[in-house]
Amino acid sequence: MINIAVIGAGYWGPNLIRNFVTCPKTRVTWVCDLDRIRLAEVLAPYPDIKQTADYQEILADDHVDAVAIATPVHTHFPIAGDCLKAGKHVLVEKPLADSVAEGEALVDLADETGLVLMCDHTFCYTGAVLKIKEIIESGLLGELLYYDSVRINLGLFQQDINVVWDLAPHDLSILDYLIEKDPLQVSAHGICHAGNNIENMAYMTLYYHDSFISHFH
């Protein structure tokens, strides 16, 4: 049995809590959120789970094996870093961090500590994507010439990262899982309509060593 703590009970945290509670191999022992009212609402069905507004309480608990982080992106790096330094395995919602440098630093820290650091690319585990992978590997599609992905549903508008950092990780993780080869060049163009310098619409194209090309909207 793996003892899990969840940091963040806002938009996505409740989904993590529900799934960890129903999984026979995990036990949720702590949930942390700065909003105590929200925390109480989310944990109302789970009276045995301990609540806190300070994640340092979780880090001080030697019985906690792993921590799942579902907080605003700009907090991923410091929180995940603290968890790894405290000897906890870490699951972080995408994106892993809000810069390449911080993401690489977390990977290095996980390597140094011998702990698991995982970014929750949830679509790689969905039935549709698994079926696409099966069809590609069967050879039924023949030679792959291009990949096109459109993700335009309106959801939560992030306040600290643009749409590429927020949504493109979904599509990039799916593509990486499906074709298993690295691009040589990336082109990305975005535009901001809200006046806050955070792009809310973007196009991205990936070029490869052969004639394969992928495009994201």
Short mmCIF file of N, CA, C and O in Angstrom, two decimals, residues 94-203:
data_model
loop_
_atom_site.label_atom_id
_atom_site.label_comp_id
_atom_site.label_asym_id
_atom_site.label_seq_id
_atom_site.Cartn_x
_atom_site.Cartn_y
_atom_site.Cartn_z
N LYS A 94 0.82 18.29 -15.61
CA LYS A 94 1.54 18.97 -16.68
C LYS A 94 1.24 20.48 -16.65
O LYS A 94 0.16 20.87 -16.19
N PRO A 95 2.18 21.30 -17.11
CA PRO A 95 3.55 20.94 -17.46
C PRO A 95 4.40 20.74 -16.20
O PRO A 95 4.06 21.24 -15.13
N LEU A 96 5.50 20.02 -16.35
CA LEU A 96 6.36 19.70 -15.22
C LEU A 96 6.80 20.96 -14.48
O LEU A 96 6.83 21.00 -13.25
N ALA A 97 7.16 22.00 -15.22
CA ALA A 97 7.57 23.28 -14.65
C ALA A 97 7.25 24.36 -15.66
O ALA A 97 6.74 24.07 -16.75
N ASP A 98 7.55 25.62 -15.32
CA ASP A 98 7.23 26.69 -16.27
C ASP A 98 8.45 27.16 -17.06
O ASP A 98 8.41 28.22 -17.69
N SER A 99 9.53 26.37 -17.02
CA SER A 99 10.68 26.64 -17.89
C SER A 99 11.43 25.34 -18.08
O SER A 99 11.35 24.41 -17.26
N VAL A 100 12.18 25.27 -19.17
CA VAL A 100 12.99 24.08 -19.45
C VAL A 100 14.03 23.88 -18.35
O VAL A 100 14.28 22.76 -17.88
N ALA A 101 14.67 24.98 -17.95
CA ALA A 101 15.73 24.90 -16.94
C ALA A 101 15.21 24.31 -15.63
O ALA A 101 15.86 23.45 -15.02
N GLU A 102 14.02 24.74 -15.19
CA GLU A 102 13.46 24.21 -13.95
C GLU A 102 13.06 22.75 -14.11
O GLU A 102 13.22 21.95 -13.18
N GLY A 103 12.52 22.40 -15.27
CA GLY A 103 12.17 21.00 -15.52
C GLY A 103 13.39 20.10 -15.47
O GLY A 103 13.37 19.03 -14.86
N GLU A 104 14.48 20.54 -16.10
CA GLU A 104 15.71 19.75 -16.09
C GLU A 104 16.29 19.65 -14.68
O GLU A 104 16.83 18.60 -14.30
N ALA A 105 16.16 20.72 -13.90
CA ALA A 105 16.66 20.70 -12.53
C ALA A 105 15.90 19.67 -11.69
O ALA A 105 16.50 18.97 -10.86
N LEU A 106 14.59 19.56 -11.90
CA LEU A 106 13.81 18.56 -11.17
C LEU A 106 14.21 17.15 -11.58
O LEU A 106 14.30 16.25 -10.73
N VAL A 107 14.44 16.94 -12.88
CA VAL A 107 14.87 15.62 -13.35
C VAL A 107 16.21 15.25 -12.72
O VAL A 107 16.41 14.11 -12.26
N ASP A 108 17.13 16.20 -12.68
CA ASP A 108 18.44 15.95 -12.09
C ASP A 108 18.31 15.62 -10.60
O ASP A 108 18.99 14.71 -10.09
N LEU A 109 17.43 16.34 -9.91
CA LEU A 109 17.24 16.11 -8.48
C LEU A 109 16.66 14.72 -8.23
O LEU A 109 17.06 14.02 -7.29
N ALA A 110 15.71 14.30 -9.07
CA ALA A 110 15.12 12.96 -8.93
C ALA A 110 16.18 11.89 -9.16
O ALA A 110 16.21 10.88 -8.45
N ASP A 111 17.05 12.12 -10.14
CA ASP A 111 18.14 11.17 -10.39
C ASP A 111 19.08 11.07 -9.19
O ASP A 111 19.50 9.99 -8.79
N GLU A 112 19.41 12.23 -8.62
CA GLU A 112 20.33 12.27 -7.48
C GLU A 112 19.76 11.57 -6.26
O GLU A 112 20.48 10.91 -5.51
N THR A 113 18.45 11.71 -6.05
CA THR A 113 17.81 11.14 -4.87
C THR A 113 17.31 9.72 -5.09
O THR A 113 16.90 9.04 -4.14
N GLY A 114 17.32 9.26 -6.35
CA GLY A 114 16.82 7.92 -6.65
C GLY A 114 15.32 7.78 -6.50
O GLY A 114 14.82 6.68 -6.23
N LEU A 115 14.61 8.88 -6.70
CA LEU A 115 13.15 8.88 -6.53
C LEU A 115 12.46 8.98 -7.88
O LEU A 115 13.03 9.44 -8.87
N VAL A 116 11.19 8.57 -7.90
CA VAL A 116 10.38 8.66 -9.12
C VAL A 116 9.83 10.07 -9.25
O VAL A 116 9.21 10.60 -8.32
N LEU A 117 10.05 10.67 -10.40
CA LEU A 117 9.43 11.95 -10.76
C LEU A 117 8.66 11.72 -12.04
O LEU A 117 9.24 11.37 -13.07
N MET A 118 7.34 11.89 -11.98
CA MET A 118 6.50 11.61 -13.14
C MET A 118 5.59 12.79 -13.43
O MET A 118 5.00 13.37 -12.52
N CYS A 119 5.52 13.16 -14.71
CA CYS A 119 4.56 14.18 -15.14
C CYS A 119 3.30 13.47 -15.63
O CYS A 119 3.38 12.49 -16.38
N ASP A 120 2.16 13.94 -15.20
CA ASP A 120 0.90 13.23 -15.45
C ASP A 120 0.37 13.51 -16.86
O ASP A 120 -0.54 14.31 -17.05
N HIS A 121 0.95 12.83 -17.85
CA HIS A 121 0.45 12.92 -19.23
C HIS A 121 -0.68 11.92 -19.38
O HIS A 121 -0.52 10.82 -19.92
N THR A 122 -1.83 12.31 -18.90
CA THR A 122 -2.96 11.39 -18.72
C THR A 122 -3.47 10.76 -20.01
O THR A 122 -3.95 9.64 -20.02
N PHE A 123 -3.35 11.49 -21.15
CA PHE A 123 -3.92 10.97 -22.39
C PHE A 123 -3.18 9.73 -22.91
O PHE A 123 -3.73 8.98 -23.72
N CYS A 124 -1.94 9.53 -22.48
CA CYS A 124 -1.20 8.35 -22.92
C CYS A 124 -1.78 7.06 -22.34
O CYS A 124 -1.36 5.96 -22.73
N TYR A 125 -2.73 7.18 -21.44
CA TYR A 125 -3.33 6.01 -20.80
C TYR A 125 -4.80 5.84 -21.18
O TYR A 125 -5.49 4.98 -20.64
N THR A 126 -5.28 6.65 -22.12
CA THR A 126 -6.68 6.55 -22.51
C THR A 126 -6.87 5.50 -23.60
O THR A 126 -5.95 5.21 -24.38
N GLY A 127 -8.07 4.93 -23.65
CA GLY A 127 -8.36 3.87 -24.60
C GLY A 127 -8.15 4.28 -26.04
O GLY A 127 -7.63 3.50 -26.86
N ALA A 128 -8.54 5.51 -26.39
CA ALA A 128 -8.43 5.96 -27.78
C ALA A 128 -6.97 6.02 -28.23
O ALA A 128 -6.62 5.57 -29.33
N VAL A 129 -6.11 6.59 -27.39
CA VAL A 129 -4.70 6.71 -27.75
C VAL A 129 -4.04 5.34 -27.79
O VAL A 129 -3.23 5.05 -28.69
N LEU A 130 -4.37 4.48 -26.86
CA LEU A 130 -3.82 3.12 -26.87
C LEU A 130 -4.24 2.37 -28.14
O LEU A 130 -3.44 1.61 -28.71
N LYS A 131 -5.47 2.61 -28.61
CA LYS A 131 -5.93 1.96 -29.83
C LYS A 131 -5.19 2.50 -31.05
O LYS A 131 -4.83 1.73 -31.96
N ILE A 132 -4.95 3.82 -31.08
CA ILE A 132 -4.19 4.40 -32.18
C ILE A 132 -2.79 3.78 -32.24
O ILE A 132 -2.30 3.44 -33.32
N LYS A 133 -2.17 3.64 -31.08
CA LYS A 133 -0.85 3.02 -31.01
C LYS A 133 -0.89 1.60 -31.57
O LYS A 133 0.00 1.19 -32.33
N GLU A 134 -1.91 0.86 -31.19
CA GLU A 134 -2.06 -0.52 -31.67
C GLU A 134 -2.20 -0.57 -33.19
O GLU A 134 -1.58 -1.41 -33.86
N ILE A 135 -2.98 0.35 -33.75
CA ILE A 135 -3.20 0.37 -35.20
C ILE A 135 -1.91 0.73 -35.93
O ILE A 135 -1.57 0.13 -36.96
N ILE A 136 -1.18 1.71 -35.39
CA ILE A 136 0.09 2.11 -36.03
C ILE A 136 1.07 0.95 -36.02
O ILE A 136 1.69 0.63 -37.05
N GLU A 137 1.21 0.28 -34.89
CA GLU A 137 2.19 -0.81 -34.78
C GLU A 137 1.79 -2.03 -35.61
O GLU A 137 2.65 -2.83 -36.00
N SER A 138 0.51 -2.16 -35.89
CA SER A 138 0.05 -3.29 -36.71
C SER A 138 0.44 -3.14 -38.17
O SER A 138 0.41 -4.11 -38.93
N GLY A 139 0.78 -1.92 -38.58
CA GLY A 139 1.12 -1.65 -39.96
C GLY A 139 -0.08 -1.38 -40.84
O GLY A 139 0.07 -1.16 -42.05
N LEU A 140 -1.28 -1.35 -40.25
CA LEU A 140 -2.50 -1.16 -41.02
C LEU A 140 -2.52 0.18 -41.75
O LEU A 140 -3.05 0.29 -42.86
N LEU A 141 -1.92 1.19 -41.14
CA LEU A 141 -1.93 2.52 -41.75
C LEU A 141 -0.83 2.71 -42.79
O LEU A 141 -0.82 3.70 -43.51
N GLY A 142 0.10 1.78 -42.84
CA GLY A 142 1.22 1.93 -43.75
C GLY A 142 2.19 2.98 -43.25
O GLY A 142 2.33 3.21 -42.05
N GLU A 143 2.85 3.68 -44.15
CA GLU A 143 3.82 4.70 -43.78
C GLU A 143 3.10 5.95 -43.29
O GLU A 143 2.19 6.46 -43.97
N LEU A 144 3.50 6.46 -42.14
CA LEU A 144 2.90 7.68 -41.61
C LEU A 144 3.52 8.89 -42.30
O LEU A 144 4.75 9.04 -42.33
N LEU A 145 2.69 9.76 -42.85
CA LEU A 145 3.17 10.93 -43.57
C LEU A 145 3.06 12.21 -42.74
O LEU A 145 3.92 13.08 -42.83
N TYR A 146 1.98 12.32 -41.96
CA TYR A 146 1.81 13.53 -41.16
C TYR A 146 0.90 13.25 -39.97
O TYR A 146 0.20 12.23 -39.92
N TYR A 147 0.93 14.15 -39.03
CA TYR A 147 0.10 14.07 -37.82
C TYR A 147 -0.50 15.45 -37.60
O TYR A 147 0.22 16.45 -37.62
N ASP A 148 -1.80 15.50 -37.39
CA ASP A 148 -2.48 16.78 -37.20
C ASP A 148 -3.37 16.71 -35.97
O ASP A 148 -4.13 15.75 -35.81
N SER A 149 -3.26 17.70 -35.10
CA SER A 149 -4.00 17.68 -33.85
C SER A 149 -4.65 19.04 -33.60
O SER A 149 -4.00 20.09 -33.76
N VAL A 150 -5.91 19.02 -33.23
CA VAL A 150 -6.65 20.24 -32.93
C VAL A 150 -7.22 20.13 -31.51
O VAL A 150 -7.94 19.18 -31.21
N ARG A 151 -6.90 21.09 -30.68
CA ARG A 151 -7.40 21.11 -29.30
C ARG A 151 -7.95 22.51 -29.03
O ARG A 151 -7.24 23.42 -28.62
N ILE A 152 -9.25 22.69 -29.29
CA ILE A 152 -9.82 24.04 -29.24
C ILE A 152 -11.00 24.17 -28.28
O ILE A 152 -11.70 25.17 -28.29
N ASN A 153 -11.20 23.15 -27.44
CA ASN A 153 -12.30 23.26 -26.48
C ASN A 153 -11.97 24.30 -25.43
O ASN A 153 -10.84 24.45 -24.99
N LEU A 154 -12.95 25.06 -25.03
CA LEU A 154 -12.75 26.07 -24.01
C LEU A 154 -12.75 25.42 -22.63
O LEU A 154 -13.67 24.70 -22.27
N GLY A 155 -11.70 25.67 -21.87
CA GLY A 155 -11.59 25.12 -20.53
C GLY A 155 -11.10 26.19 -19.58
O GLY A 155 -11.41 27.37 -19.72
N LEU A 156 -10.31 25.77 -18.62
CA LEU A 156 -9.76 26.71 -17.64
C LEU A 156 -8.68 27.57 -18.29
O LEU A 156 -7.76 27.05 -18.91
N PHE A 157 -8.80 28.88 -18.15
CA PHE A 157 -7.78 29.78 -18.67
C PHE A 157 -6.72 30.00 -17.59
O PHE A 157 -7.02 30.52 -16.51
N GLN A 158 -5.50 29.56 -17.88
CA GLN A 158 -4.42 29.70 -16.92
C GLN A 158 -3.96 31.16 -16.83
O GLN A 158 -3.94 31.87 -17.83
N GLN A 159 -3.57 31.56 -15.65
CA GLN A 159 -3.15 32.94 -15.43
C GLN A 159 -1.63 33.10 -15.42
O GLN A 159 -1.14 34.25 -15.42
N ASP A 160 -0.88 32.00 -15.41
CA ASP A 160 0.57 32.12 -15.29
C ASP A 160 1.34 31.49 -16.43
O ASP A 160 2.57 31.61 -16.49
N ILE A 161 0.67 30.80 -17.35
CA ILE A 161 1.34 30.22 -18.51
C ILE A 161 0.45 30.38 -19.73
O ILE A 161 -0.77 30.49 -19.61
N ASN A 162 1.07 30.36 -20.92
CA ASN A 162 0.28 30.50 -22.14
C ASN A 162 -0.29 29.15 -22.59
O ASN A 162 -0.04 28.12 -21.96
N VAL A 163 -1.02 29.20 -23.69
CA VAL A 163 -1.74 28.01 -24.14
C VAL A 163 -0.79 26.90 -24.61
O VAL A 163 -1.13 25.71 -24.55
N VAL A 164 0.41 27.28 -25.06
CA VAL A 164 1.39 26.26 -25.48
C VAL A 164 1.87 25.47 -24.27
O VAL A 164 1.90 24.24 -24.29
N TRP A 165 2.24 26.17 -23.21
CA TRP A 165 2.70 25.48 -22.01
C TRP A 165 1.56 24.72 -21.33
O TRP A 165 1.78 23.67 -20.70
N ASP A 166 0.33 25.21 -21.47
CA ASP A 166 -0.80 24.58 -20.79
C ASP A 166 -1.35 23.38 -21.54
O ASP A 166 -1.53 22.30 -20.96
N LEU A 167 -1.62 23.53 -22.84
CA LEU A 167 -2.31 22.48 -23.59
C LEU A 167 -1.41 21.64 -24.49
O LEU A 167 -1.65 20.45 -24.67
N ALA A 168 -0.38 22.25 -25.08
CA ALA A 168 0.48 21.49 -25.99
C ALA A 168 1.12 20.26 -25.35
O ALA A 168 1.35 19.27 -26.05
N PRO A 169 1.44 20.27 -24.03
CA PRO A 169 2.00 19.04 -23.44
C PRO A 169 1.12 17.82 -23.67
O PRO A 169 1.64 16.70 -23.81
N HIS A 170 -0.20 18.00 -23.70
CA HIS A 170 -1.09 16.87 -23.98
C HIS A 170 -0.76 16.28 -25.35
O HIS A 170 -0.54 15.07 -25.51
N ASP A 171 -0.75 17.14 -26.36
CA ASP A 171 -0.58 16.67 -27.73
C ASP A 171 0.84 16.18 -27.99
O ASP A 171 1.04 15.20 -28.71
N LEU A 172 1.83 16.86 -27.40
CA LEU A 172 3.21 16.43 -27.59
C LEU A 172 3.46 15.07 -26.93
O LEU A 172 4.19 14.24 -27.47
N SER A 173 2.86 14.85 -25.76
CA SER A 173 3.05 13.56 -25.09
C SER A 173 2.40 12.43 -25.88
O SER A 173 2.95 11.33 -25.98
N ILE A 174 1.24 12.71 -26.46
CA ILE A 174 0.56 11.70 -27.29
C ILE A 174 1.41 11.38 -28.52
O ILE A 174 1.64 10.21 -28.85
N LEU A 175 1.89 12.43 -29.20
CA LEU A 175 2.71 12.21 -30.40
C LEU A 175 3.99 11.46 -30.06
O LEU A 175 4.38 10.53 -30.79
N ASP A 176 4.64 11.84 -28.98
CA ASP A 176 5.88 11.17 -28.58
C ASP A 176 5.64 9.69 -28.31
O ASP A 176 6.47 8.84 -28.66
N TYR A 177 4.49 9.38 -27.70
CA TYR A 177 4.14 7.99 -27.42
C TYR A 177 3.84 7.22 -28.70
O TYR A 177 4.20 6.04 -28.84
N LEU A 178 3.20 7.87 -29.66
CA LEU A 178 2.75 7.18 -30.86
C LEU A 178 3.86 6.93 -31.87
O LEU A 178 3.92 5.84 -32.48
N ILE A 179 4.76 7.88 -32.08
CA ILE A 179 5.71 7.72 -33.18
C ILE A 179 7.15 7.49 -32.71
O ILE A 179 7.99 7.02 -33.48
N GLU A 180 7.47 7.83 -31.48
CA GLU A 180 8.76 7.51 -30.87
C GLU A 180 9.97 7.98 -31.69
O GLU A 180 10.92 7.23 -31.91
N LYS A 181 9.93 9.19 -32.17
CA LYS A 181 11.11 9.78 -32.79
C LYS A 181 11.14 11.27 -32.50
O LYS A 181 10.09 11.90 -32.30
N ASP A 182 12.35 11.81 -32.48
CA ASP A 182 12.52 13.20 -32.06
C ASP A 182 12.49 14.15 -33.25
O ASP A 182 13.06 13.86 -34.31
N PRO A 183 11.85 15.31 -33.08
CA PRO A 183 11.85 16.31 -34.16
C PRO A 183 13.21 17.01 -34.25
O PRO A 183 13.96 17.06 -33.28
N LEU A 184 13.50 17.52 -35.42
CA LEU A 184 14.71 18.30 -35.62
C LEU A 184 14.49 19.79 -35.42
O LEU A 184 15.40 20.53 -35.07
N GLN A 185 13.25 20.22 -35.65
CA GLN A 185 12.95 21.65 -35.60
C GLN A 185 11.52 21.87 -35.13
O GLN A 185 10.63 21.07 -35.46
N VAL A 186 11.31 22.93 -34.39
CA VAL A 186 9.97 23.28 -33.90
C VAL A 186 9.68 24.73 -34.24
O VAL A 186 10.53 25.61 -34.04
N SER A 187 8.50 24.97 -34.76
CA SER A 187 8.05 26.34 -35.04
C SER A 187 6.74 26.57 -34.29
O SER A 187 5.82 25.75 -34.36
N ALA A 188 6.66 27.67 -33.54
CA ALA A 188 5.45 27.97 -32.77
C ALA A 188 5.10 29.44 -32.90
O ALA A 188 5.97 30.32 -32.80
N HIS A 189 3.83 29.70 -33.13
CA HIS A 189 3.34 31.07 -33.24
C HIS A 189 2.08 31.21 -32.40
O HIS A 189 1.17 30.39 -32.49
N GLY A 190 2.03 32.25 -31.57
CA GLY A 190 0.88 32.46 -30.72
C GLY A 190 0.43 33.90 -30.72
O GLY A 190 1.16 34.80 -31.16
N ILE A 191 -0.77 34.12 -30.23
CA ILE A 191 -1.32 35.48 -30.17
C ILE A 191 -2.10 35.63 -28.87
O ILE A 191 -2.70 34.68 -28.36
N CYS A 192 -2.06 36.84 -28.33
CA CYS A 192 -2.78 37.14 -27.09
C CYS A 192 -3.95 38.06 -27.40
O CYS A 192 -3.79 39.10 -28.03
N HIS A 193 -5.13 37.68 -26.96
CA HIS A 193 -6.33 38.49 -27.17
C HIS A 193 -6.83 39.15 -25.89
O HIS A 193 -7.81 39.90 -25.91
N ALA A 194 -6.18 38.86 -24.76
CA ALA A 194 -6.68 39.34 -23.48
C ALA A 194 -5.91 40.55 -22.95
O ALA A 194 -6.27 41.10 -21.91
N GLY A 195 -4.84 40.94 -23.62
CA GLY A 195 -4.09 42.10 -23.18
C GLY A 195 -3.19 41.85 -21.99
O GLY A 195 -2.73 42.79 -21.35
N ASN A 196 -2.91 40.57 -21.68
CA ASN A 196 -2.07 40.26 -20.52
C ASN A 196 -0.74 39.62 -20.92
O ASN A 196 -0.01 39.10 -20.08
N ASN A 197 -0.43 39.65 -22.24
CA ASN A 197 0.81 39.09 -22.77
C ASN A 197 0.93 37.57 -22.58
O ASN A 197 2.02 37.02 -22.64
N ILE A 198 -0.19 36.91 -22.34
CA ILE A 198 -0.22 35.45 -22.25
C ILE A 198 -1.01 34.93 -23.45
O ILE A 198 -2.22 35.15 -23.54
N GLU A 199 -0.33 34.26 -24.37
CA GLU A 199 -0.97 33.81 -25.60
C GLU A 199 -2.08 32.81 -25.30
O GLU A 199 -1.88 31.86 -24.57
N ASN A 200 -3.25 33.05 -25.89
CA ASN A 200 -4.39 32.17 -25.67
C ASN A 200 -4.74 31.35 -26.92
O ASN A 200 -5.67 30.54 -26.90
N MET A 201 -3.98 31.55 -28.00
CA MET A 201 -4.18 30.77 -29.22
C MET A 201 -2.83 30.58 -29.87
O MET A 201 -2.00 31.50 -29.91
N ALA A 202 -2.56 29.38 -30.39
CA ALA A 202 -1.23 29.13 -30.96
C ALA A 202 -1.28 28.01 -31.98
O ALA A 202 -2.16 27.14 -31.95
N TYR A 203 -0.30 28.04 -32.88
CA TYR A 203 -0.06 26.99 -33.85
C TYR A 203 1.38 26.51 -33.68
O TYR A 203 2.29 27.31 -33.51
#
